[in-house]
Amino acid sequence: MDSKTQSLLEDASRRSLHYLKTIGERRVFPSPEGLANLAKWDAPLPANPTDPSDVLALLDEVGSPATVATAGPRYFGFVTGGALPVTVAANWLACAWDQCAGLEALSPAASAIEAVALKWLVELFGLPPGTAGGFVTGATTANFTALAAARHSVLAQAGWDVEAKGLFGAPPITVIVGEEVHVSALKALGMLGLGRERVIQVKADAQGRMRPDALPRIAGPTIVCIQAGNVNSGAFDPATEICRAAHAAGAWVHVDAAFGLWAAAAPARAHLLRGVADADSWATDAHKWLNVPYDSGIAFVRNPEHLRAAMSVNAAYLVRGEKREPNQFTPEMSRRARGVEIWAALRSLGRSGVADLVERMCQYATRFAEGLRAAGYEILNEVNLNQVLVSFGSEDKTRHTIDALQREGICWCGGTVWHGRAAMRIGVSSWATTPADVEQSLDAILRAAGAS
Ligand SMILES: *Cc1c(COP(=O)(O)O)cnc(C)c1O
């Protein structure tokens, strides 16, 4: 390596450290000036080369102040998680390795680490031993991947080869979802030719849980999509009853568990997932509650043959050995080695560390709810997980409170509508949050509400 390259990479490390050291003191959402500066990137396409060190400086000087501090301790907007230091370090090294994780022949290391990460995750979540997995971008693609396996299986049972023949002339598939289905599951269904709108929606209860007594009678090729961890309330669909009814009729049950699946790792929360392991496939995000960098979703399928049938390809130049070929389990062929950070997080935290990470976030959510309730504000959900929905009174007052809070920049919470009512949504999901951050943020929220 030449000395210029070395100093470039050292500079990147120095700038990254500075960013992370100061993240707790800066605004959670960028200032208007920070956002306006983004225009500095938009120069005409350079005709000639620029020194890489100048490129990095421009990236840092314009980009860093315009980032949303999701890696910091007081971001409670979407359930994003902040990357654990060990995963940032692993990510840097993996980036230097620059491995293509699709093929064993291209990266035995990426392939091996994914196999270990997969085995550990299956064990951590209490999924059936032997469950297959694909390391994909996020829960949307994990839903897509798992539902492709579901589509394969229910049509194969009906004597139809969907990978070969497509859906033209195929027996129709009934798709059943809950009223509170996440939009990403509907998008995945649309991409699979199953339609975003031709689904049967099952009524949900006050917390957003699918009501098993409202399930329609199931017959013929059928996929039932349930949810573990509602984006608003954090609620879990009753998986035991739904799996029992669906399986009795030969249907496939898929669980969108983008962040909820991680609750299985915390002994005090694991009861929320009762019956979830009875399903046939699951989608989750490691970039959410395991706190690894983007992008990191995982699709799990109980029977590896169903996932392989939906995702595998064959070509003479794609050597196939005895080992697990990662590209046989994902929509992607070429992709980064996503198992690296997952392995590093699990290797570093261990079972007790993951349990603590999840449990701590849940307790912080409880503290937010208590503090807001004590101040006279209404909590709209049962707070069993990391999500809090709060109303500050009228719709206007709730909206003004959210605006004032976001403007101040101490912490960031978003808005939502829950059963027709405007609410602020607080989702706690980062290792970096401390009890002091929770108190500081609670004060900021109460101040914003008081002024609105
Ligand atoms: C976040 C989330 C998704 C989408 O995940 P991406 O990683 O953004 O694709 C899907 N379902 C649920 C329940 C979620 O919380």
PDB file of C-alpha atoms in Angstrom, residues 69-339:
ATOM      1  CA  ALA A  69     -28.094  10.933  14.417  1.00  0.00           C
ATOM      2  CA  THR A  70     -29.663   7.483  14.413  1.00  0.00           C
ATOM      3  CA  ALA A  71     -26.304   6.170  15.645  1.00  0.00           C
ATOM      4  CA  GLY A  72     -26.597   8.440  18.679  1.00  0.00           C
ATOM      5  CA  PRO A  73     -28.395   7.935  21.989  1.00  0.00           C
ATOM      6  CA  ARG A  74     -31.597   9.963  21.524  1.00  0.00           C
ATOM      7  CA  TYR A  75     -33.158   8.899  18.247  1.00  0.00           C
ATOM      8  CA  PHE A  76     -36.583   7.362  18.917  1.00  0.00           C
ATOM      9  CA  GLY A  77     -38.206   7.823  15.517  1.00  0.00           C
ATOM     10  CA  PHE A  78     -38.368   4.693  13.478  1.00  0.00           C
ATOM     11  CA  VAL A  79     -37.093   1.428  14.962  1.00  0.00           C
ATOM     12  CA  THR A  80     -33.623   1.801  13.527  1.00  0.00           C
ATOM     13  CA  GLY A  81     -31.117   0.688  16.129  1.00  0.00           C
ATOM     14  CA  GLY A  82     -27.657   2.254  16.244  1.00  0.00           C
ATOM     15  CA  ALA A  83     -24.675   0.163  15.187  1.00  0.00           C
ATOM     16  CA  LEU A  84     -22.750  -1.390  18.090  1.00  0.00           C
ATOM     17  CA  PRO A  85     -19.048  -0.376  18.081  1.00  0.00           C
ATOM     18  CA  VAL A  86     -17.931  -3.966  17.481  1.00  0.00           C
ATOM     19  CA  THR A  87     -20.139  -4.112  14.392  1.00  0.00           C
ATOM     20  CA  VAL A  88     -18.793  -0.822  13.044  1.00  0.00           C
ATOM     21  CA  ALA A  89     -15.262  -2.181  13.487  1.00  0.00           C
ATOM     22  CA  ALA A  90     -16.200  -5.487  11.844  1.00  0.00           C
ATOM     23  CA  ASN A  91     -17.867  -3.578   9.027  1.00  0.00           C
ATOM     24  CA  TRP A  92     -14.694  -1.538   8.375  1.00  0.00           C
ATOM     25  CA  LEU A  93     -12.621  -4.698   8.164  1.00  0.00           C
ATOM     26  CA  ALA A  94     -15.188  -6.467   5.994  1.00  0.00           C
ATOM     27  CA  CYS A  95     -15.232  -3.435   3.707  1.00  0.00           C
ATOM     28  CA  ALA A  96     -11.469  -3.730   3.332  1.00  0.00           C
ATOM     29  CA  TRP A  97     -11.895  -7.433   2.528  1.00  0.00           C
ATOM     30  CA  ASP A  98     -14.435  -6.455  -0.177  1.00  0.00           C
ATOM     31  CA  GLN A  99     -15.827  -9.958  -0.410  1.00  0.00           C
ATOM     32  CA  CYS A 100     -18.619 -11.085  -2.705  1.00  0.00           C
ATOM     33  CA  ALA A 101     -20.705 -13.284  -0.428  1.00  0.00           C
ATOM     34  CA  GLY A 102     -22.833 -14.955  -3.084  1.00  0.00           C
ATOM     35  CA  LEU A 103     -20.578 -17.900  -3.820  1.00  0.00           C
ATOM     36  CA  GLU A 104     -18.424 -20.156  -1.685  1.00  0.00           C
ATOM     37  CA  ALA A 105     -15.821 -20.022  -4.472  1.00  0.00           C
ATOM     38  CA  LEU A 106     -15.709 -16.221  -4.256  1.00  0.00           C
ATOM     39  CA  SER A 107     -15.515 -16.059  -0.480  1.00  0.00           C
ATOM     40  CA  PRO A 108     -15.163 -19.130   1.715  1.00  0.00           C
ATOM     41  CA  ALA A 109     -14.842 -16.752   4.686  1.00  0.00           C
ATOM     42  CA  ALA A 110     -18.140 -14.942   4.017  1.00  0.00           C
ATOM     43  CA  SER A 111     -19.871 -18.234   3.420  1.00  0.00           C
ATOM     44  CA  ALA A 112     -18.497 -19.780   6.626  1.00  0.00           C
ATOM     45  CA  ILE A 113     -19.344 -16.813   8.837  1.00  0.00           C
ATOM     46  CA  GLU A 114     -22.907 -16.677   7.490  1.00  0.00           C
ATOM     47  CA  ALA A 115     -23.404 -20.349   8.228  1.00  0.00           C
ATOM     48  CA  VAL A 116     -22.336 -19.791  11.841  1.00  0.00           C
ATOM     49  CA  ALA A 117     -24.409 -16.605  12.210  1.00  0.00           C
ATOM     50  CA  LEU A 118     -27.429 -18.443  10.821  1.00  0.00           C
ATOM     51  CA  LYS A 119     -27.017 -21.339  13.232  1.00  0.00           C
ATOM     52  CA  TRP A 120     -26.694 -18.959  16.190  1.00  0.00           C
ATOM     53  CA  LEU A 121     -29.733 -16.914  15.139  1.00  0.00           C
ATOM     54  CA  VAL A 122     -31.913 -19.993  14.737  1.00  0.00           C
ATOM     55  CA  GLU A 123     -30.891 -21.060  18.230  1.00  0.00           C
ATOM     56  CA  LEU A 124     -31.322 -17.589  19.736  1.00  0.00           C
ATOM     57  CA  PHE A 125     -34.834 -17.234  18.305  1.00  0.00           C
ATOM     58  CA  GLY A 126     -35.836 -20.785  19.193  1.00  0.00           C
ATOM     59  CA  LEU A 127     -36.684 -21.570  15.566  1.00  0.00           C
ATOM     60  CA  PRO A 128     -36.800 -25.230  14.455  1.00  0.00           C
ATOM     61  CA  PRO A 129     -33.290 -26.716  14.130  1.00  0.00           C
ATOM     62  CA  GLY A 130     -32.265 -26.936  10.483  1.00  0.00           C
ATOM     63  CA  THR A 131     -34.187 -23.780   9.505  1.00  0.00           C
ATOM     64  CA  ALA A 132     -32.646 -22.226   6.367  1.00  0.00           C
ATOM     65  CA  GLY A 133     -31.800 -18.565   6.009  1.00  0.00           C
ATOM     66  CA  GLY A 134     -30.934 -15.906   3.486  1.00  0.00           C
ATOM     67  CA  PHE A 135     -28.997 -12.743   4.340  1.00  0.00           C
ATOM     68  CA  VAL A 136     -30.762  -9.939   2.494  1.00  0.00           C
ATOM     69  CA  THR A 137     -31.039  -6.155   2.632  1.00  0.00           C
ATOM     70  CA  GLY A 138     -33.899  -5.694   5.075  1.00  0.00           C
ATOM     71  CA  ALA A 139     -37.238  -6.989   6.270  1.00  0.00           C
ATOM     72  CA  THR A 140     -39.004  -5.979   3.060  1.00  0.00           C
ATOM     73  CA  THR A 141     -36.719  -8.232   1.048  1.00  0.00           C
ATOM     74  CA  ALA A 142     -36.793 -10.857   3.801  1.00  0.00           C
ATOM     75  CA  ASN A 143     -40.605 -10.855   3.530  1.00  0.00           C
ATOM     76  CA  PHE A 144     -40.277 -11.134  -0.244  1.00  0.00           C
ATOM     77  CA  THR A 145     -37.785 -14.007  -0.008  1.00  0.00           C
ATOM     78  CA  ALA A 146     -39.718 -16.000   2.569  1.00  0.00           C
ATOM     79  CA  LEU A 147     -43.013 -15.420   0.745  1.00  0.00           C
ATOM     80  CA  ALA A 148     -41.404 -16.645  -2.482  1.00  0.00           C
ATOM     81  CA  ALA A 149     -40.660 -19.904  -0.636  1.00  0.00           C
ATOM     82  CA  ALA A 150     -44.281 -19.937   0.568  1.00  0.00           C
ATOM     83  CA  ARG A 151     -45.543 -19.399  -2.987  1.00  0.00           C
ATOM     84  CA  HIS A 152     -43.352 -22.245  -4.179  1.00  0.00           C
ATOM     85  CA  SER A 153     -44.578 -24.614  -1.496  1.00  0.00           C
ATOM     86  CA  VAL A 154     -48.327 -24.019  -1.690  1.00  0.00           C
ATOM     87  CA  LEU A 155     -48.301 -24.258  -5.492  1.00  0.00           C
ATOM     88  CA  ALA A 156     -46.034 -27.326  -5.513  1.00  0.00           C
ATOM     89  CA  GLN A 157     -48.616 -28.982  -3.250  1.00  0.00           C
ATOM     90  CA  ALA A 158     -51.202 -28.173  -5.915  1.00  0.00           C
ATOM     91  CA  GLY A 159     -48.962 -29.725  -8.590  1.00  0.00           C
ATOM     92  CA  TRP A 160     -47.768 -26.423 -10.090  1.00  0.00           C
ATOM     93  CA  ASP A 161     -44.134 -25.406 -10.668  1.00  0.00           C
ATOM     94  CA  VAL A 162     -44.290 -21.635 -10.198  1.00  0.00           C
ATOM     95  CA  GLU A 163     -40.577 -20.998 -10.773  1.00  0.00           C
ATOM     96  CA  ALA A 164     -40.815 -22.635 -14.207  1.00  0.00           C
ATOM     97  CA  LYS A 165     -44.279 -21.550 -15.292  1.00  0.00           C
ATOM     98  CA  GLY A 166     -44.995 -18.354 -13.404  1.00  0.00           C
ATOM     99  CA  LEU A 167     -48.472 -17.517 -12.204  1.00  0.00           C
ATOM    100  CA  PHE A 168     -50.250 -17.556 -15.603  1.00  0.00           C
ATOM    101  CA  GLY A 169     -52.703 -20.448 -15.412  1.00  0.00           C
ATOM    102  CA  ALA A 170     -51.667 -21.359 -11.871  1.00  0.00           C
ATOM    103  CA  PRO A 171     -54.206 -22.344  -9.231  1.00  0.00           C
ATOM    104  CA  PRO A 172     -55.118 -19.155  -7.332  1.00  0.00           C
ATOM    105  CA  ILE A 173     -53.436 -18.601  -3.973  1.00  0.00           C
ATOM    106  CA  THR A 174     -55.478 -17.182  -1.118  1.00  0.00           C
ATOM    107  CA  VAL A 175     -53.460 -14.702   0.916  1.00  0.00           C
ATOM    108  CA  ILE A 176     -54.649 -13.798   4.398  1.00  0.00           C
ATOM    109  CA  VAL A 177     -53.188 -10.862   6.321  1.00  0.00           C
ATOM    110  CA  GLY A 178     -54.120  -8.974   9.475  1.00  0.00           C
ATOM    111  CA  GLU A 179     -55.734  -5.550   9.325  1.00  0.00           C
ATOM    112  CA  GLU A 180     -52.489  -4.160  10.753  1.00  0.00           C
ATOM    113  CA  VAL A 181     -50.216  -5.819   8.165  1.00  0.00           C
ATOM    114  CA  HIS A 182     -47.020  -3.844   7.521  1.00  0.00           C
ATOM    115  CA  VAL A 183     -46.944  -2.159   4.120  1.00  0.00           C
ATOM    116  CA  SER A 184     -43.694  -3.961   3.316  1.00  0.00           C
ATOM    117  CA  ALA A 185     -45.427  -7.345   3.429  1.00  0.00           C
ATOM    118  CA  LEU A 186     -48.016  -6.024   0.970  1.00  0.00           C
ATOM    119  CA  LYS A 187     -45.240  -4.714  -1.262  1.00  0.00           C
ATOM    120  CA  ALA A 188     -43.562  -8.129  -1.156  1.00  0.00           C
ATOM    121  CA  LEU A 189     -46.866  -9.789  -2.108  1.00  0.00           C
ATOM    122  CA  GLY A 190     -47.205  -7.356  -5.011  1.00  0.00           C
ATOM    123  CA  MET A 191     -43.699  -8.124  -6.268  1.00  0.00           C
ATOM    124  CA  LEU A 192     -44.533 -11.836  -6.132  1.00  0.00           C
ATOM    125  CA  GLY A 193     -47.568 -11.384  -8.355  1.00  0.00           C
ATOM    126  CA  LEU A 194     -49.907 -12.130  -5.457  1.00  0.00           C
ATOM    127  CA  GLY A 195     -51.259  -8.590  -5.380  1.00  0.00           C
ATOM    128  CA  ARG A 196     -51.220  -5.928  -2.730  1.00  0.00           C
ATOM    129  CA  GLU A 197     -55.000  -5.633  -2.739  1.00  0.00           C
ATOM    130  CA  ARG A 198     -56.363  -9.105  -3.439  1.00  0.00           C
ATOM    131  CA  VAL A 199     -55.544 -10.194   0.132  1.00  0.00           C
ATOM    132  CA  ILE A 200     -58.169 -11.090   2.709  1.00  0.00           C
ATOM    133  CA  GLN A 201     -57.805  -8.799   5.719  1.00  0.00           C
ATOM    134  CA  VAL A 202     -58.599 -10.222   9.124  1.00  0.00           C
ATOM    135  CA  LYS A 203     -59.890  -7.900  11.863  1.00  0.00           C
ATOM    136  CA  ALA A 204     -57.486  -6.877  14.610  1.00  0.00           C
ATOM    137  CA  ASP A 205     -58.119  -6.141  18.287  1.00  0.00           C
ATOM    138  CA  ALA A 206     -57.488  -2.845  20.095  1.00  0.00           C
ATOM    139  CA  GLN A 207     -53.719  -3.449  20.247  1.00  0.00           C
ATOM    140  CA  GLY A 208     -53.568  -4.359  16.547  1.00  0.00           C
ATOM    141  CA  ARG A 209     -53.356  -8.143  17.036  1.00  0.00           C
ATOM    142  CA  MET A 210     -55.011 -10.317  14.397  1.00  0.00           C
ATOM    143  CA  ARG A 211     -58.149 -11.931  15.869  1.00  0.00           C
ATOM    144  CA  PRO A 212     -57.957 -15.707  15.368  1.00  0.00           C
ATOM    145  CA  ASP A 213     -61.753 -15.975  15.761  1.00  0.00           C
ATOM    146  CA  ALA A 214     -62.089 -13.720  12.697  1.00  0.00           C
ATOM    147  CA  LEU A 215     -60.017 -15.957  10.401  1.00  0.00           C
ATOM    148  CA  PRO A 216     -61.943 -17.081   7.326  1.00  0.00           C
ATOM    149  CA  ARG A 217     -62.350 -20.760   6.532  1.00  0.00           C
ATOM    150  CA  ILE A 218     -59.166 -21.859   4.781  1.00  0.00           C
ATOM    151  CA  ALA A 219     -59.148 -24.152   1.725  1.00  0.00           C
ATOM    152  CA  GLY A 220     -56.812 -24.587  -1.234  1.00  0.00           C
ATOM    153  CA  PRO A 221     -53.359 -23.034  -1.649  1.00  0.00           C
ATOM    154  CA  THR A 222     -53.188 -20.441   1.126  1.00  0.00           C
ATOM    155  CA  ILE A 223     -50.567 -18.210   2.765  1.00  0.00           C
ATOM    156  CA  VAL A 224     -51.318 -16.560   6.096  1.00  0.00           C
ATOM    157  CA  CYS A 225     -49.107 -13.566   6.966  1.00  0.00           C
ATOM    158  CA  ILE A 226     -48.914 -12.666  10.607  1.00  0.00           C
ATOM    159  CA  GLN A 227     -46.887 -10.118  12.490  1.00  0.00           C
ATOM    160  CA  ALA A 228     -44.637 -10.190  15.542  1.00  0.00           C
ATOM    161  CA  GLY A 229     -44.089  -6.604  16.662  1.00  0.00           C
ATOM    162  CA  ASN A 230     -46.533  -4.011  15.320  1.00  0.00           C
ATOM    163  CA  VAL A 231     -44.669  -0.882  14.151  1.00  0.00           C
ATOM    164  CA  ASN A 232     -46.948   1.314  16.213  1.00  0.00           C
ATOM    165  CA  SER A 233     -48.031  -0.633  19.292  1.00  0.00           C
ATOM    166  CA  GLY A 234     -45.362  -3.351  19.374  1.00  0.00           C
ATOM    167  CA  ALA A 235     -48.151  -5.981  19.618  1.00  0.00           C
ATOM    168  CA  PHE A 236     -47.791  -9.612  18.518  1.00  0.00           C
ATOM    169  CA  ASP A 237     -50.413 -11.627  16.626  1.00  0.00           C
ATOM    170  CA  PRO A 238     -51.488 -14.760  18.551  1.00  0.00           C
ATOM    171  CA  ALA A 239     -49.335 -17.213  16.627  1.00  0.00           C
ATOM    172  CA  THR A 240     -50.318 -20.444  18.394  1.00  0.00           C
ATOM    173  CA  GLU A 241     -54.004 -20.219  17.472  1.00  0.00           C
ATOM    174  CA  ILE A 242     -53.356 -18.926  13.961  1.00  0.00           C
ATOM    175  CA  CYS A 243     -50.739 -21.582  13.158  1.00  0.00           C
ATOM    176  CA  ARG A 244     -53.046 -24.298  14.480  1.00  0.00           C
ATOM    177  CA  ALA A 245     -55.964 -23.209  12.300  1.00  0.00           C
ATOM    178  CA  ALA A 246     -53.797 -22.568   9.226  1.00  0.00           C
ATOM    179  CA  HIS A 247     -51.830 -25.790   9.438  1.00  0.00           C
ATOM    180  CA  ALA A 248     -54.976 -27.853   9.959  1.00  0.00           C
ATOM    181  CA  ALA A 249     -56.034 -26.604   6.507  1.00  0.00           C
ATOM    182  CA  GLY A 250     -52.590 -27.104   4.897  1.00  0.00           C
ATOM    183  CA  ALA A 251     -51.786 -23.366   4.721  1.00  0.00           C
ATOM    184  CA  TRP A 252     -48.368 -21.748   5.070  1.00  0.00           C
ATOM    185  CA  VAL A 253     -47.810 -19.272   7.905  1.00  0.00           C
ATOM    186  CA  HIS A 254     -45.296 -16.458   7.430  1.00  0.00           C
ATOM    187  CA  VAL A 255     -44.288 -14.110  10.261  1.00  0.00           C
ATOM    188  CA  ASP A 256     -43.171 -10.536   9.646  1.00  0.00           C
ATOM    189  CA  ALA A 257     -41.018 -10.111  12.747  1.00  0.00           C
ATOM    190  CA  ALA A 258     -38.764  -7.289  11.609  1.00  0.00           C
ATOM    191  CA  PHE A 259     -37.914  -6.225  15.153  1.00  0.00           C
ATOM    192  CA  GLY A 260     -40.252  -8.369  17.267  1.00  0.00           C
ATOM    193  CA  LEU A 261     -38.298 -11.584  16.759  1.00  0.00           C
ATOM    194  CA  TRP A 262     -35.466 -10.193  18.892  1.00  0.00           C
ATOM    195  CA  ALA A 263     -37.770 -10.246  21.922  1.00  0.00           C
ATOM    196  CA  ALA A 264     -37.289 -14.027  21.865  1.00  0.00           C
ATOM    197  CA  ALA A 265     -33.771 -13.398  23.169  1.00  0.00           C
ATOM    198  CA  ALA A 266     -34.988 -11.671  26.357  1.00  0.00           C
ATOM    199  CA  PRO A 267     -36.393 -14.157  28.899  1.00  0.00           C
ATOM    200  CA  ALA A 268     -38.891 -11.643  30.317  1.00  0.00           C
ATOM    201  CA  ARG A 269     -40.319 -10.890  26.824  1.00  0.00           C
ATOM    202  CA  ALA A 270     -40.102 -14.263  25.114  1.00  0.00           C
ATOM    203  CA  HIS A 271     -43.699 -15.110  26.101  1.00  0.00           C
ATOM    204  CA  LEU A 272     -44.865 -12.494  23.587  1.00  0.00           C
ATOM    205  CA  LEU A 273     -43.661 -14.809  20.814  1.00  0.00           C
ATOM    206  CA  ARG A 274     -45.553 -17.862  21.986  1.00  0.00           C
ATOM    207  CA  GLY A 275     -46.295 -20.044  18.956  1.00  0.00           C
ATOM    208  CA  VAL A 276     -44.167 -18.011  16.545  1.00  0.00           C
ATOM    209  CA  ALA A 277     -41.756 -20.923  16.083  1.00  0.00           C
ATOM    210  CA  ASP A 278     -44.706 -23.020  14.822  1.00  0.00           C
ATOM    211  CA  ALA A 279     -44.774 -20.959  11.603  1.00  0.00           C
ATOM    212  CA  ASP A 280     -43.164 -21.926   8.290  1.00  0.00           C
ATOM    213  CA  SER A 281     -41.149 -18.782   7.595  1.00  0.00           C
ATOM    214  CA  TRP A 282     -39.995 -15.603   9.307  1.00  0.00           C
ATOM    215  CA  ALA A 283     -38.519 -12.239   8.301  1.00  0.00           C
ATOM    216  CA  THR A 284     -36.378 -10.106  10.567  1.00  0.00           C
ATOM    217  CA  ASP A 285     -33.882  -7.251  10.591  1.00  0.00           C
ATOM    218  CA  ALA A 286     -30.504  -7.373  12.287  1.00  0.00           C
ATOM    219  CA  HIS A 287     -30.063  -3.654  11.557  1.00  0.00           C
ATOM    220  CA  LYS A 288     -32.973  -2.975  13.881  1.00  0.00           C
ATOM    221  CA  TRP A 289     -32.612  -4.642  17.256  1.00  0.00           C
ATOM    222  CA  LEU A 290     -29.267  -6.402  16.983  1.00  0.00           C
ATOM    223  CA  ASN A 291     -27.799  -2.961  16.239  1.00  0.00           C
ATOM    224  CA  VAL A 292     -25.638  -3.867  13.253  1.00  0.00           C
ATOM    225  CA  PRO A 293     -25.053  -1.444  10.327  1.00  0.00           C
ATOM    226  CA  TYR A 294     -27.393  -1.357   7.324  1.00  0.00           C
ATOM    227  CA  ASP A 295     -28.374  -3.266   5.405  1.00  0.00           C
ATOM    228  CA  SER A 296     -29.071  -6.474   7.219  1.00  0.00           C
ATOM    229  CA  GLY A 297     -32.305  -8.441   6.932  1.00  0.00           C
ATOM    230  CA  ILE A 298     -32.706 -12.189   7.261  1.00  0.00           C
ATOM    231  CA  ALA A 299     -35.303 -14.524   5.761  1.00  0.00           C
ATOM    232  CA  PHE A 300     -35.803 -17.824   7.581  1.00  0.00           C
ATOM    233  CA  VAL A 301     -37.619 -20.822   6.123  1.00  0.00           C
ATOM    234  CA  ARG A 302     -38.342 -23.987   8.109  1.00  0.00           C
ATOM    235  CA  ASN A 303     -37.806 -26.365   5.171  1.00  0.00           C
ATOM    236  CA  PRO A 304     -34.575 -25.418   3.330  1.00  0.00           C
ATOM    237  CA  GLU A 305     -35.833 -27.061   0.123  1.00  0.00           C
ATOM    238  CA  HIS A 306     -38.661 -24.540  -0.218  1.00  0.00           C
ATOM    239  CA  LEU A 307     -36.301 -21.589   0.019  1.00  0.00           C
ATOM    240  CA  ARG A 308     -33.738 -23.188  -2.264  1.00  0.00           C
ATOM    241  CA  ALA A 309     -36.394 -24.042  -4.833  1.00  0.00           C
ATOM    242  CA  ALA A 310     -37.549 -20.425  -4.921  1.00  0.00           C
ATOM    243  CA  MET A 311     -34.105 -18.813  -5.026  1.00  0.00           C
ATOM    244  CA  SER A 312     -31.608 -21.136  -6.664  1.00  0.00           C
ATOM    245  CA  VAL A 313     -30.187 -20.865 -10.152  1.00  0.00           C
ATOM    246  CA  ASN A 314     -27.954 -23.116 -12.123  1.00  0.00           C
ATOM    247  CA  ALA A 315     -25.263 -22.288 -14.619  1.00  0.00           C
ATOM    248  CA  ALA A 316     -22.128 -24.157 -15.559  1.00  0.00           C
ATOM    249  CA  TYR A 317     -19.863 -21.297 -14.487  1.00  0.00           C
ATOM    250  CA  LEU A 318     -21.424 -21.090 -11.016  1.00  0.00           C
ATOM    251  CA  VAL A 319     -19.486 -23.924  -9.443  1.00  0.00           C
ATOM    252  CA  ARG A 320     -21.493 -25.954  -6.965  1.00  0.00           C
ATOM    253  CA  GLY A 321     -19.772 -27.883  -4.251  1.00  0.00           C
ATOM    254  CA  GLU A 322     -20.907 -29.739  -1.183  1.00  0.00           C
ATOM    255  CA  LYS A 323     -21.129 -26.616   0.944  1.00  0.00           C
ATOM    256  CA  ARG A 324     -24.019 -24.197   1.448  1.00  0.00           C
ATOM    257  CA  GLU A 325     -23.972 -21.799  -1.490  1.00  0.00           C
ATOM    258  CA  PRO A 326     -25.271 -18.468  -0.113  1.00  0.00           C
ATOM    259  CA  ASN A 327     -26.792 -17.373  -3.433  1.00  0.00           C
ATOM    260  CA  GLN A 328     -29.132 -20.373  -3.391  1.00  0.00           C
ATOM    261  CA  PHE A 329     -31.028 -18.739  -0.530  1.00  0.00           C
ATOM    262  CA  THR A 330     -31.332 -15.077  -1.563  1.00  0.00           C
ATOM    263  CA  PRO A 331     -32.698 -13.036  -4.464  1.00  0.00           C
ATOM    264  CA  GLU A 332     -29.222 -11.496  -4.877  1.00  0.00           C
ATOM    265  CA  MET A 333     -26.246 -13.134  -6.521  1.00  0.00           C
ATOM    266  CA  SER A 334     -23.503 -10.591  -5.750  1.00  0.00           C
ATOM    267  CA  ARG A 335     -23.772  -8.891  -2.404  1.00  0.00           C
ATOM    268  CA  ARG A 336     -21.754  -7.878   0.632  1.00  0.00           C
ATOM    269  CA  ALA A 337     -20.878 -10.288   3.447  1.00  0.00           C
ATOM    270  CA  ARG A 338     -23.751  -9.463   5.802  1.00  0.00           C
ATOM    271  CA  GLY A 339     -22.957 -12.297   8.169  1.00  0.00           C
TER     272      GLY A 339
END
